[in-house]
Every structure is written in structure tokens, then in C-alpha cells.
Coordinates of N, CA and C in Angstrom, one line a residue:
X1 N -20.6 -17.2 -20.1 CA -19.3 -17.0 -19.5 C -18.9 -15.5 -19.5
X2 N -18.4 -15.1 -18.4 CA -18.1 -13.7 -18.2 C -16.9 -13.3 -19.1
X3 N -16.8 -12.0 -19.3 CA -15.6 -11.5 -20.1 C -14.3 -11.8 -19.4
X4 N -14.3 -11.7 -18.0 CA -13.1 -12.0 -17.3 C -12.7 -13.4 -17.5
X5 N -13.7 -14.3 -17.4 CA -13.4 -15.7 -17.6 C -12.9 -16.0 -19.0
X6 N -13.4 -15.3 -20.0 CA -13.0 -15.5 -21.4 C -11.6 -15.0 -21.6
X7 N -11.1 -14.1 -20.8 CA -9.8 -13.5 -20.9 C -9.0 -13.8 -19.7
X8 N -8.4 -15.0 -19.6 CA -7.6 -15.3 -18.4 C -6.4 -14.5 -18.2
X9 N -6.0 -13.7 -19.2 CA -4.9 -12.8 -19.0 C -5.2 -11.5 -18.4
X10 N -6.5 -11.3 -18.0 CA -6.9 -10.1 -17.2 C -6.3 -10.2 -15.8
X11 N -5.4 -9.2 -15.6 CA -4.7 -9.2 -14.3 C -4.9 -7.8 -13.6
X12 N -4.4 -7.8 -12.4 CA -4.6 -6.5 -11.6 C -3.7 -5.4 -12.3
X13 N -2.6 -5.8 -12.9 CA -1.9 -4.8 -13.6 C -2.6 -4.2 -14.8
X14 N -3.4 -5.1 -15.6 CA -4.2 -4.6 -16.7 C -5.3 -3.7 -16.1
X15 N -5.9 -4.0 -15.0 CA -6.9 -3.1 -14.4 C -6.4 -1.7 -14.1
X16 N -5.1 -1.6 -13.8 CA -4.6 -0.3 -13.4 C -3.5 0.2 -14.4
X17 N -3.8 -0.1 -15.7 CA -3.0 0.5 -16.8 C -1.5 0.2 -16.7
X18 N -1.3 -1.1 -16.3 CA 0.1 -1.6 -16.3 C 0.8 -1.4 -15.0
X19 N 0.2 -0.9 -14.0 CA 0.8 -0.7 -12.7 C 0.2 -1.7 -11.7
X20 N 1.0 -2.1 -10.7 CA 0.5 -3.1 -9.7 C 0.3 -2.3 -8.4
X21 N -1.0 -2.1 -8.0 CA -1.2 -1.4 -6.7 C -0.8 -2.2 -5.5
X22 N 0.0 -1.6 -4.6 CA 0.4 -2.3 -3.4 C 0.1 -1.3 -2.2
X23 N -0.7 -1.9 -1.3 CA -1.1 -1.0 -0.1 C 0.0 -1.0 0.9
X24 N 0.4 0.2 1.3 CA 1.5 0.4 2.2 C 1.1 1.3 3.4
X25 N 1.7 1.0 4.5 CA 1.6 1.9 5.7 C 3.0 1.9 6.4
X26 N 3.4 3.1 6.9 CA 4.6 3.2 7.6 C 4.3 3.8 9.0
X27 N 5.1 3.5 9.9 CA 5.1 4.2 11.2 C 6.5 4.8 11.4
X28 N 6.5 6.1 11.9 CA 7.7 6.8 11.9 C 7.9 7.5 13.3
X29 N 9.1 8.1 13.4 CA 9.4 8.9 14.6 C 9.0 10.3 14.5
X30 N 8.1 10.7 13.6 CA 7.7 12.1 13.4 C 7.2 12.3 12.0
X31 N 7.0 13.5 11.7 CA 6.3 13.9 10.4 C 7.3 14.3 9.3
X32 N 8.6 14.3 9.6 CA 9.6 14.7 8.6 C 10.2 13.5 8.0
X33 N 9.9 13.1 6.8 CA 10.4 11.9 6.2 C 12.0 11.8 6.2
X34 N 12.6 13.0 6.0 CA 14.1 12.9 6.0 C 14.7 12.9 7.4
X35 N 14.1 13.6 8.3 CA 14.8 13.7 9.6 C 14.3 12.8 10.7
X36 N 13.1 12.3 10.5 CA 12.5 11.4 11.6 C 12.6 9.9 11.2
X37 N 12.8 9.1 12.1 CA 13.2 7.7 11.9 C 12.0 6.9 11.3
X38 N 12.3 6.0 10.4 CA 11.4 5.0 10.0 C 11.4 3.8 11.0
X39 N 10.2 3.4 11.5 CA 10.2 2.4 12.6 C 9.5 1.1 12.1
X40 N 8.5 1.2 11.2 CA 7.8 0.1 10.7 C 7.4 0.3 9.3
X41 N 7.5 -0.8 8.5 CA 7.1 -0.9 7.1 C 6.1 -2.0 7.0
X42 N 5.0 -1.8 6.3 CA 4.0 -2.9 6.1 C 3.4 -2.7 4.7
X43 N 3.0 -3.8 4.1 CA 2.4 -3.8 2.8 C 1.4 -5.0 2.7
X44 N 0.4 -4.8 1.9 CA -0.5 -5.8 1.5 C -0.6 -5.9 0.0
X45 N -0.2 -7.0 -0.6 CA -0.3 -7.2 -2.0 C -1.8 -7.6 -2.4
X46 N -2.1 -7.3 -3.6 CA -3.5 -7.5 -4.0 C -3.5 -8.3 -5.3
X47 N -4.6 -8.9 -5.6 CA -4.8 -9.6 -6.9 C -6.3 -9.5 -7.3
X48 N -6.6 -10.1 -8.4 CA -8.0 -10.1 -8.9 C -8.5 -11.6 -9.0
X49 N -9.7 -11.8 -8.7 CA -10.3 -13.2 -8.8 C -10.8 -13.4 -10.2
X50 N -11.5 -14.5 -10.4 CA -12.0 -14.8 -11.8 C -13.0 -13.9 -12.3
X51 N -13.6 -13.1 -11.4 CA -14.6 -12.1 -11.8 C -14.0 -10.7 -11.9
X52 N -12.6 -10.6 -11.7 CA -12.0 -9.3 -11.8 C -12.1 -8.5 -10.5
X53 N -12.5 -9.1 -9.4 CA -12.7 -8.3 -8.2 C -11.4 -8.4 -7.4
X54 N -11.0 -7.2 -6.8 CA -9.8 -7.1 -6.0 C -9.9 -7.8 -4.7
X55 N -8.8 -8.4 -4.2 CA -8.8 -9.0 -2.9 C -7.3 -9.0 -2.4
X56 N -7.2 -8.9 -1.0 CA -5.8 -8.9 -0.5 C -5.2 -10.3 -0.5
X57 N -3.9 -10.4 -0.7 CA -3.2 -11.7 -0.7 C -2.0 -11.6 0.3
X58 N -0.8 -11.5 -0.1 CA 0.3 -11.6 0.8 C 0.5 -10.3 1.6
X59 N 1.0 -10.5 2.8 CA 1.3 -9.4 3.7 C 2.7 -9.3 4.1
X60 N 3.3 -8.1 4.2 CA 4.7 -7.9 4.5 C 4.7 -7.0 5.7
X61 N 5.5 -7.3 6.7 CA 5.7 -6.5 7.9 C 7.1 -6.5 8.4
X62 N 7.8 -5.4 8.5 CA 9.1 -5.3 8.9 C 9.3 -4.2 10.0
X63 N 9.9 -4.6 11.1 CA 10.3 -3.5 12.1 C 11.7 -3.0 11.8
X64 N 11.9 -1.7 11.9 CA 13.1 -1.1 11.4 C 13.8 -0.4 12.6
X65 N 15.1 -0.7 12.6 CA 16.0 0.0 13.6 C 16.2 1.4 13.1
X66 N 16.0 2.4 14.0 CA 16.2 3.8 13.5 C 17.5 4.1 13.0
X67 N 17.6 4.7 11.9 CA 18.9 5.1 11.3 C 19.6 6.2 12.2
X68 N 20.9 6.1 12.2 CA 21.7 7.1 13.0 C 21.5 8.5 12.4
X69 N 21.0 8.6 11.2 CA 20.9 9.9 10.6 C 19.5 10.5 10.9
X70 N 18.7 9.8 11.7 CA 17.4 10.3 12.0 C 17.2 10.4 13.5
X71 N 16.1 11.0 13.9 CA 15.7 11.1 15.4 C 14.3 10.6 15.5
X72 N 13.9 10.4 16.8 CA 12.6 10.0 17.1 C 12.0 11.1 18.0
X73 N 10.9 11.7 17.6 CA 10.2 12.7 18.4 C 9.4 11.9 19.4
X74 N 9.5 12.2 20.7 CA 8.8 11.5 21.8 C 7.3 11.6 21.6
X75 N 6.8 12.6 21.0 CA 5.4 12.8 20.8 C 4.8 11.6 19.9
X76 N 5.6 11.2 18.9 CA 5.2 10.2 18.0 C 5.0 8.8 18.8
X77 N 5.8 8.6 19.8 CA 5.7 7.3 20.5 C 4.4 7.3 21.3
X78 N 3.9 8.5 21.7 CA 2.7 8.5 22.5 C 1.5 8.2 21.5
X79 N 1.7 8.4 20.2 CA 0.6 8.1 19.3 C 0.6 6.7 18.9
X80 N 1.7 6.1 18.5 CA 1.7 4.7 18.0 C 2.2 3.7 19.0
X81 N 2.9 4.2 20.1 CA 3.3 3.2 21.2 C 4.4 2.4 20.8
X82 N 5.2 2.7 19.8 CA 6.4 1.9 19.4 C 7.6 2.4 20.2
X83 N 8.2 1.5 20.9 CA 9.4 1.7 21.6 C 10.6 1.3 20.7
X84 N 11.3 2.2 20.1 CA 12.4 1.8 19.2 C 13.5 0.9 19.8
X85 N 13.6 1.0 21.1 CA 14.7 0.2 21.8 C 14.2 -1.2 22.3
X86 N 12.9 -1.5 22.1 CA 12.4 -2.8 22.5 C 13.0 -3.9 21.7
X87 N 13.7 -4.8 22.4 CA 14.3 -5.9 21.6 C 13.3 -6.9 21.1
X88 N 12.1 -7.0 21.6 CA 11.1 -7.9 21.1 C 10.6 -7.4 19.7
X89 N 10.9 -6.2 19.3 CA 10.5 -5.8 18.0 C 11.2 -6.6 16.9
X90 N 12.4 -7.1 17.2 CA 13.3 -7.8 16.3 C 13.5 -6.9 15.0
X91 N 13.8 -5.7 15.3 CA 14.1 -4.7 14.2 C 15.4 -5.0 13.5
X92 N 15.4 -4.7 12.2 CA 16.6 -4.8 11.4 C 17.0 -3.4 10.9
X93 N 18.2 -3.4 10.4 CA 18.8 -2.1 9.9 C 18.0 -1.7 8.7
X94 N 18.0 -0.4 8.4 CA 17.1 0.2 7.4 C 17.3 -0.4 6.0
X95 N 18.5 -0.6 5.6 CA 18.7 -1.2 4.3 C 18.2 -2.6 4.2
X96 N 18.5 -3.4 5.2 CA 17.9 -4.8 5.2 C 16.4 -4.8 5.2
X97 N 15.8 -3.8 6.0 CA 14.4 -3.8 6.0 C 13.8 -3.4 4.6
X98 N 14.4 -2.5 3.9 CA 14.0 -2.2 2.6 C 14.1 -3.4 1.7
X99 N 15.1 -4.1 1.8 CA 15.3 -5.3 0.9 C 14.2 -6.3 1.1
X100 N 13.9 -6.6 2.4 CA 12.9 -7.6 2.8 C 11.5 -7.1 2.3
X101 N 11.3 -5.8 2.4 CA 10.0 -5.2 2.1 C 9.8 -5.2 0.6
X102 N 10.8 -4.8 -0.2 CA 10.7 -4.7 -1.6 C 10.7 -6.0 -2.4
X103 N 11.3 -7.0 -1.9 CA 11.6 -8.2 -2.6 C 10.2 -8.9 -3.1
X104 N 9.2 -9.1 -2.2 CA 8.0 -9.7 -2.7 C 7.3 -8.8 -3.7
X105 N 7.4 -7.4 -3.6 CA 6.7 -6.5 -4.5 C 7.4 -6.6 -5.8
X106 N 8.7 -6.6 -5.9 CA 9.4 -6.7 -7.2 C 9.0 -8.1 -7.9
X107 N 8.9 -9.1 -7.0 CA 8.5 -10.4 -7.6 C 7.1 -10.4 -8.3
X108 N 6.2 -9.7 -7.6 CA 4.8 -9.6 -8.2 C 4.9 -8.8 -9.5
X109 N 5.6 -7.7 -9.5 CA 5.7 -6.8 -10.6 C 6.3 -7.6 -11.8
X110 N 7.3 -8.4 -11.6 CA 7.9 -9.2 -12.6 C 7.0 -10.3 -13.1
X111 N 6.3 -10.9 -12.2 CA 5.4 -12.0 -12.6 C 4.3 -11.6 -13.5
X112 N 3.8 -10.3 -13.3 CA 2.7 -9.8 -14.0 C 3.2 -9.0 -15.3
X113 N 4.5 -9.0 -15.5 CA 5.1 -8.2 -16.6 C 4.6 -6.8 -16.6
X114 N 4.5 -6.2 -15.4 CA 3.9 -4.9 -15.2 C 5.0 -3.8 -15.3
X115 N 4.6 -2.5 -15.4 CA 5.5 -1.4 -15.6 C 6.3 -1.2 -14.3
X116 N 5.5 -1.1 -13.2 CA 6.1 -1.0 -11.9 C 5.0 -1.0 -10.9
X117 N 5.3 -1.0 -9.6 CA 4.3 -0.9 -8.5 C 3.8 0.6 -8.4
X118 N 2.6 0.7 -7.9 CA 2.1 2.0 -7.5 C 1.6 2.0 -6.1
X119 N 2.1 2.9 -5.2 CA 1.7 2.8 -3.8 C 0.3 3.3 -3.5
X120 N -0.4 2.5 -2.8 CA -1.7 2.8 -2.3 C -1.6 3.0 -0.8
X121 N -2.2 4.1 -0.3 CA -2.1 4.4 1.1 C -3.1 5.4 1.5
X122 N -3.3 5.5 2.8 CA -4.2 6.5 3.4 C -3.2 7.7 3.8
X123 N -3.4 8.8 3.0 CA -2.4 9.9 2.9 C -1.1 9.3 2.2
X124 N -1.3 8.7 1.1 CA -0.3 8.0 0.4 C 1.0 8.8 0.1
X125 N 0.9 10.1 -0.3 CA 2.1 10.8 -0.6 C 3.1 10.8 0.6
X126 N 2.6 10.8 1.8 CA 3.5 10.7 3.0 C 4.2 9.4 3.1
X127 N 3.5 8.3 2.9 CA 4.1 7.0 2.9 C 5.2 6.9 1.8
X128 N 4.9 7.4 0.6 CA 5.9 7.3 -0.4 C 7.1 8.1 -0.1
X129 N 6.9 9.3 0.5 CA 8.0 10.2 0.8 C 8.9 9.6 1.8
X130 N 8.3 8.8 2.8 CA 9.1 8.1 3.8 C 9.9 7.0 3.2
X131 N 9.3 6.2 2.3 CA 10.0 5.1 1.6 C 11.2 5.7 0.8
X132 N 10.9 6.8 0.0 CA 11.9 7.3 -0.8 C 13.1 7.9 0.0
X133 N 12.8 8.5 1.2 CA 13.8 9.1 2.0 C 14.7 8.0 2.6
X134 N 14.1 6.8 3.0 CA 14.9 5.7 3.5 C 15.8 5.2 2.4
X135 N 15.3 5.1 1.1 CA 16.1 4.7 0.0 C 17.3 5.7 -0.2
X136 N 17.0 6.9 -0.1 CA 18.1 7.9 -0.2 C 19.2 7.8 0.9
X137 N 18.7 7.6 2.1 CA 19.7 7.5 3.2 C 20.6 6.3 3.0
X138 N 20.0 5.2 2.5 CA 20.8 3.9 2.4 C 21.4 3.7 1.1
X139 N 21.2 4.6 0.1 CA 21.7 4.4 -1.2 C 21.0 3.2 -2.0
X140 N 19.8 2.9 -1.6 CA 19.0 1.8 -2.2 C 18.5 2.2 -3.5
X141 N 18.8 1.5 -4.6 CA 18.5 1.9 -5.9 C 17.3 1.1 -6.6
X142 N 16.8 0.1 -5.9 CA 15.8 -0.8 -6.6 C 14.4 -0.6 -6.0
X143 N 14.0 0.7 -5.7 CA 12.7 1.0 -5.3 C 11.7 0.6 -6.4
X144 N 10.8 -0.3 -6.2 CA 9.9 -0.7 -7.3 C 8.7 0.3 -7.5
X145 N 8.5 1.3 -6.6 CA 7.3 2.1 -6.7 C 7.5 3.2 -7.7
X146 N 6.4 3.6 -8.4 CA 6.4 4.8 -9.2 C 6.9 6.0 -8.4
X147 N 7.8 6.8 -8.9 CA 8.5 7.9 -8.1 C 7.6 9.0 -7.6
X148 N 6.4 9.2 -8.2 CA 5.6 10.3 -7.6 C 4.1 10.0 -7.7
X149 N 3.6 9.1 -8.5 CA 2.2 8.8 -8.5 C 1.8 7.9 -7.4
X150 N 0.6 8.1 -6.8 CA 0.1 7.2 -5.8 C -1.4 7.1 -6.0
X151 N -2.0 6.1 -5.3 CA -3.5 6.0 -5.2 C -3.8 6.2 -3.7
X152 N -4.6 7.3 -3.4 CA -4.8 7.7 -2.1 C -6.2 7.4 -1.6
X153 N -6.3 6.6 -0.6 CA -7.7 6.2 -0.1 C -8.4 7.3 0.7
X154 N -7.6 8.4 1.0 CA -8.3 9.6 1.6 C -9.3 10.1 0.6
X155 N -8.8 10.4 -0.7 CA -9.7 10.9 -1.7 C -10.8 9.9 -2.1
X156 N -10.4 8.6 -2.2 CA -11.4 7.6 -2.6 C -12.5 7.5 -1.5
X157 N -12.1 7.5 -0.2 CA -13.1 7.4 0.8 C -14.0 8.6 0.9
X158 N -13.4 9.8 0.7 CA -14.2 11.1 0.7 C -15.3 11.0 -0.3
X159 N -14.9 10.5 -1.5 CA -15.9 10.4 -2.6 C -16.9 9.3 -2.3
X160 N -16.4 8.1 -1.8 CA -17.3 6.9 -1.7 C -18.2 6.9 -0.5
X161 N -17.6 7.3 0.7 CA -18.3 7.1 1.9 C -18.4 8.4 2.7
X162 N -17.9 9.5 2.2 CA -18.0 10.8 2.9 C -17.1 11.0 4.1
X163 N -16.1 10.2 4.2 CA -15.1 10.3 5.3 C -13.7 10.3 4.8
X164 N -12.8 11.0 5.6 CA -11.4 11.0 5.3 C -10.5 10.4 6.3
X165 N -10.9 10.2 7.5 CA -10.2 9.6 8.5 C -10.3 8.0 8.3
X166 N -9.2 7.3 8.4 CA -9.3 5.9 8.1 C -10.3 5.1 8.9
X167 N -10.2 5.3 10.3 CA -11.1 4.6 11.1 C -12.6 4.9 10.8
X168 N -12.9 6.2 10.6 CA -14.3 6.6 10.2 C -14.7 6.1 8.9
X169 N -13.8 6.1 7.9 CA -14.1 5.5 6.6 C -14.4 4.1 6.6
X170 N -13.6 3.3 7.4 CA -13.8 1.9 7.5 C -15.1 1.6 8.2
X171 N -15.4 2.3 9.2 CA -16.7 2.1 9.9 C -17.9 2.5 9.0
X172 N -17.8 3.6 8.2 CA -18.8 4.0 7.3 C -19.0 3.0 6.2
X173 N -18.0 2.3 5.8 CA -18.1 1.2 4.8 C -18.6 -0.1 5.3
X174 N -18.8 -0.2 6.7 CA -19.3 -1.4 7.3 C -18.3 -2.4 7.8
X175 N -17.0 -1.9 7.9 CA -16.0 -2.8 8.4 C -15.7 -2.5 9.9
X176 N -15.2 -3.6 10.6 CA -14.9 -3.4 12.0 C -13.6 -2.6 12.1
X177 N -13.4 -1.9 13.2 CA -12.2 -1.2 13.5 C -11.8 -1.4 14.9
X178 N -10.6 -1.7 15.2 CA -10.1 -2.0 16.5 C -9.1 -0.9 16.9
X179 N -9.5 0.0 17.7 CA -8.6 1.2 18.1 C -7.3 0.7 18.8
X180 N -7.4 -0.4 19.5 CA -6.2 -0.9 20.2 C -5.1 -1.4 19.3
X181 N -5.5 -1.7 18.0 CA -4.5 -2.1 17.0 C -4.1 -1.0 16.0
X182 N -4.8 0.1 16.1 CA -4.6 1.2 15.1 C -3.2 1.8 15.4
X183 N -2.6 2.4 14.3 CA -1.3 3.0 14.4 C -0.2 1.9 14.4
X184 N -0.5 0.7 14.2 CA 0.5 -0.3 13.8 C 0.5 -0.4 12.3
X185 N 1.7 -0.5 11.7 CA 1.7 -0.4 10.3 C 1.0 -1.5 9.6
X186 N 1.1 -2.7 10.1 CA 0.4 -3.9 9.4 C -1.1 -3.7 9.6
X187 N -1.6 -3.4 10.7 CA -3.1 -3.3 10.9 C -3.6 -2.2 10.0
X188 N -3.0 -1.0 10.0 CA -3.4 0.1 9.2 C -3.4 -0.3 7.7
X189 N -2.3 -1.0 7.3 CA -2.3 -1.5 5.9 C -3.4 -2.5 5.6
X190 N -3.7 -3.4 6.5 CA -4.7 -4.3 6.3 C -6.1 -3.6 6.1
X191 N -6.4 -2.6 6.9 CA -7.6 -1.9 6.8 C -7.7 -1.0 5.6
X192 N -6.6 -0.4 5.2 CA -6.5 0.4 4.0 C -6.8 -0.5 2.8
X193 N -6.2 -1.7 2.8 CA -6.4 -2.6 1.7 C -7.9 -3.1 1.6
X194 N -8.5 -3.3 2.8 CA -9.9 -3.7 2.8 C -10.7 -2.6 2.2
X195 N -10.4 -1.4 2.6 CA -11.2 -0.2 2.1 C -11.0 0.0 0.6
X196 N -9.7 -0.1 0.2 CA -9.4 0.2 -1.3 C -10.1 -0.9 -2.1
X197 N -10.0 -2.2 -1.7 CA -10.6 -3.2 -2.5 C -12.2 -3.0 -2.6
X198 N -12.7 -2.6 -1.5 CA -14.2 -2.4 -1.4 C -14.6 -1.3 -2.3
X199 N -13.9 -0.2 -2.3 CA -14.3 1.0 -3.1 C -14.1 0.7 -4.6
X200 N -12.9 0.1 -4.9 CA -12.6 -0.3 -6.3 C -13.6 -1.3 -6.8
X201 N -14.0 -2.3 -6.1 CA -14.9 -3.3 -6.5 C -16.3 -2.7 -6.8
X202 N -16.7 -1.7 -5.9 CA -18.0 -1.1 -6.1 C -18.0 -0.2 -7.3
X203 N -16.8 0.3 -7.7 CA -16.7 1.2 -8.9 C -16.2 0.4 -10.1
X204 N -16.5 -0.9 -10.1 CA -16.1 -1.8 -11.2 C -17.3 -2.5 -11.7
X205 N -17.3 -2.9 -13.0 CA -18.3 -3.7 -13.6 C -18.3 -5.1 -13.0
X206 N -19.2 -6.0 -13.4 CA -19.2 -7.3 -12.9 C -18.0 -8.1 -13.4
X207 N -17.4 -7.6 -14.4 CA -16.2 -8.3 -15.0 C -14.9 -7.6 -14.5
X208 N -15.0 -6.7 -13.6 CA -13.8 -6.0 -13.0 C -13.3 -4.9 -13.8
X209 N -14.0 -4.4 -14.8 CA -13.5 -3.2 -15.5 C -14.0 -2.0 -14.8
X210 N -13.4 -0.8 -15.2 CA -13.7 0.4 -14.5 C -15.1 0.8 -15.0
X211 N -16.0 1.0 -14.0 CA -17.4 1.1 -14.3 C -17.8 2.4 -15.0
X212 N -17.1 3.5 -14.8 CA -17.4 4.8 -15.4 C -16.8 5.0 -16.7
X213 N -16.0 4.1 -17.2 CA -15.3 4.2 -18.5 C -16.3 4.1 -19.6
X214 N -16.3 5.1 -20.5 CA -17.3 5.1 -21.6 C -16.8 4.5 -22.9
X215 N -15.5 4.4 -23.0 CA -14.9 3.8 -24.2 C -13.6 3.1 -23.9
X216 N -13.2 2.2 -24.8 CA -11.9 1.5 -24.6 C -10.8 2.4 -25.2
X217 N -9.6 2.3 -24.7 CA -8.5 3.1 -25.2 C -8.2 2.8 -26.6
X218 N -7.7 3.8 -27.3 CA -7.3 3.7 -28.7 C -6.1 2.7 -28.8
X219 N -6.1 1.8 -29.7 CA -5.0 0.8 -29.9 C -3.8 1.5 -30.6

């Protein structure tokens, strides 16, 4: 019987030192987290199987109505193709979007008795800064993410497959990539989650432990 099977309390939070990794992608109206509008929020929750291997579980996707305190750079629309005024987006106000986005994440953190969530992303510091800026604009106080630490798949992909662009990293890792769906928050989060799980699992033992660790932490 494997070590993971012998220890049913082995969770994704234990794998990451008490933090729950959540893969996040945002689409915005520009590159300024404070001044440019948040347009889409997406996340993919993760878990570990009986062998300690990471896999994607629940998905979250919310379209956001631009805050009156922000603007949308027309150049950004040419990149992601999101029309903020399109009624078919079914966008909600920024605070309501944050509440819908954070609720399942807080639920997982609580269920695992974890310290808090940690944001995983491709260029993760940008995604975290956008989320934090939205919280500041709306006075939202229950952000479940660590305030400054992230897990960035740019670095992980550079080390693991020698690529830093998400599309090229996914292709190098052997995954399909659909350019027509790229720059949508949910699709990019899905592919980032796929890449993160792949790299983490390859850098883990058969029981899901960190493969390069040479000793257990001091008690």
C-alpha cells in the first residue's frame, strides 16, 4: 500500500505547506490593475487523488461589468475580443463578481483547514494585483488569497519545458492549444491548471511528495 493510501489525511494543502493552490486568470481593459477595468474572472480549483497527484476539479467563471472608477483601453479589446457592453456577457457588478468568485475558494480553504489560498497563474503577480485592486475599489475584505505570495507557471514552465509563453509551454508539454479560445479567462485558467498539474506531478514522488526534498521538516 502506498504512503498516500496509508495517510488518508494527505491533502493538497499539506502538499503546499498549508496553502491551497487555486489557478486564476483575469481579463482586463489594460495593464494597469488600478486604472483599467476588470472584465473577466476565472479560476480552477485543484485536488489530489489517492496517489497524491494533482488534478483540476471545480471551475469558476464570472463576467464583470467595468467599474465606473476604471477605463477600458481599446487596444485591449483587440487582444481578447471582449466587448464590455455586450449584454450576452451577463456581466455583474464588480463586488458581486468578487463574492461569486471567492465563495467556492473560501469553502475549499475551510474544508481543508488550510491557512489560506495561494494564487497560481501565468504571470501570477499581475493576476493577484488585479484581484487586490478590485477588492480595494469595492471595499471587499474577505479576499482568501495570500496577499503577496504566488505560484507562477512562467517560472515553472521555463524550468520544466524551456518556454515562458503559455501557448508554447502547453504545446511543449504535449497539450493541445486552441488559439481561437485563448485570451478568455476560463480557457487560459484551464490550460494553466493543466500545465501546473503536469509540472507538479512530474516533480513529485509516486506518493505525491515533493521529489527533490531531501529531508522532512523539523517537528
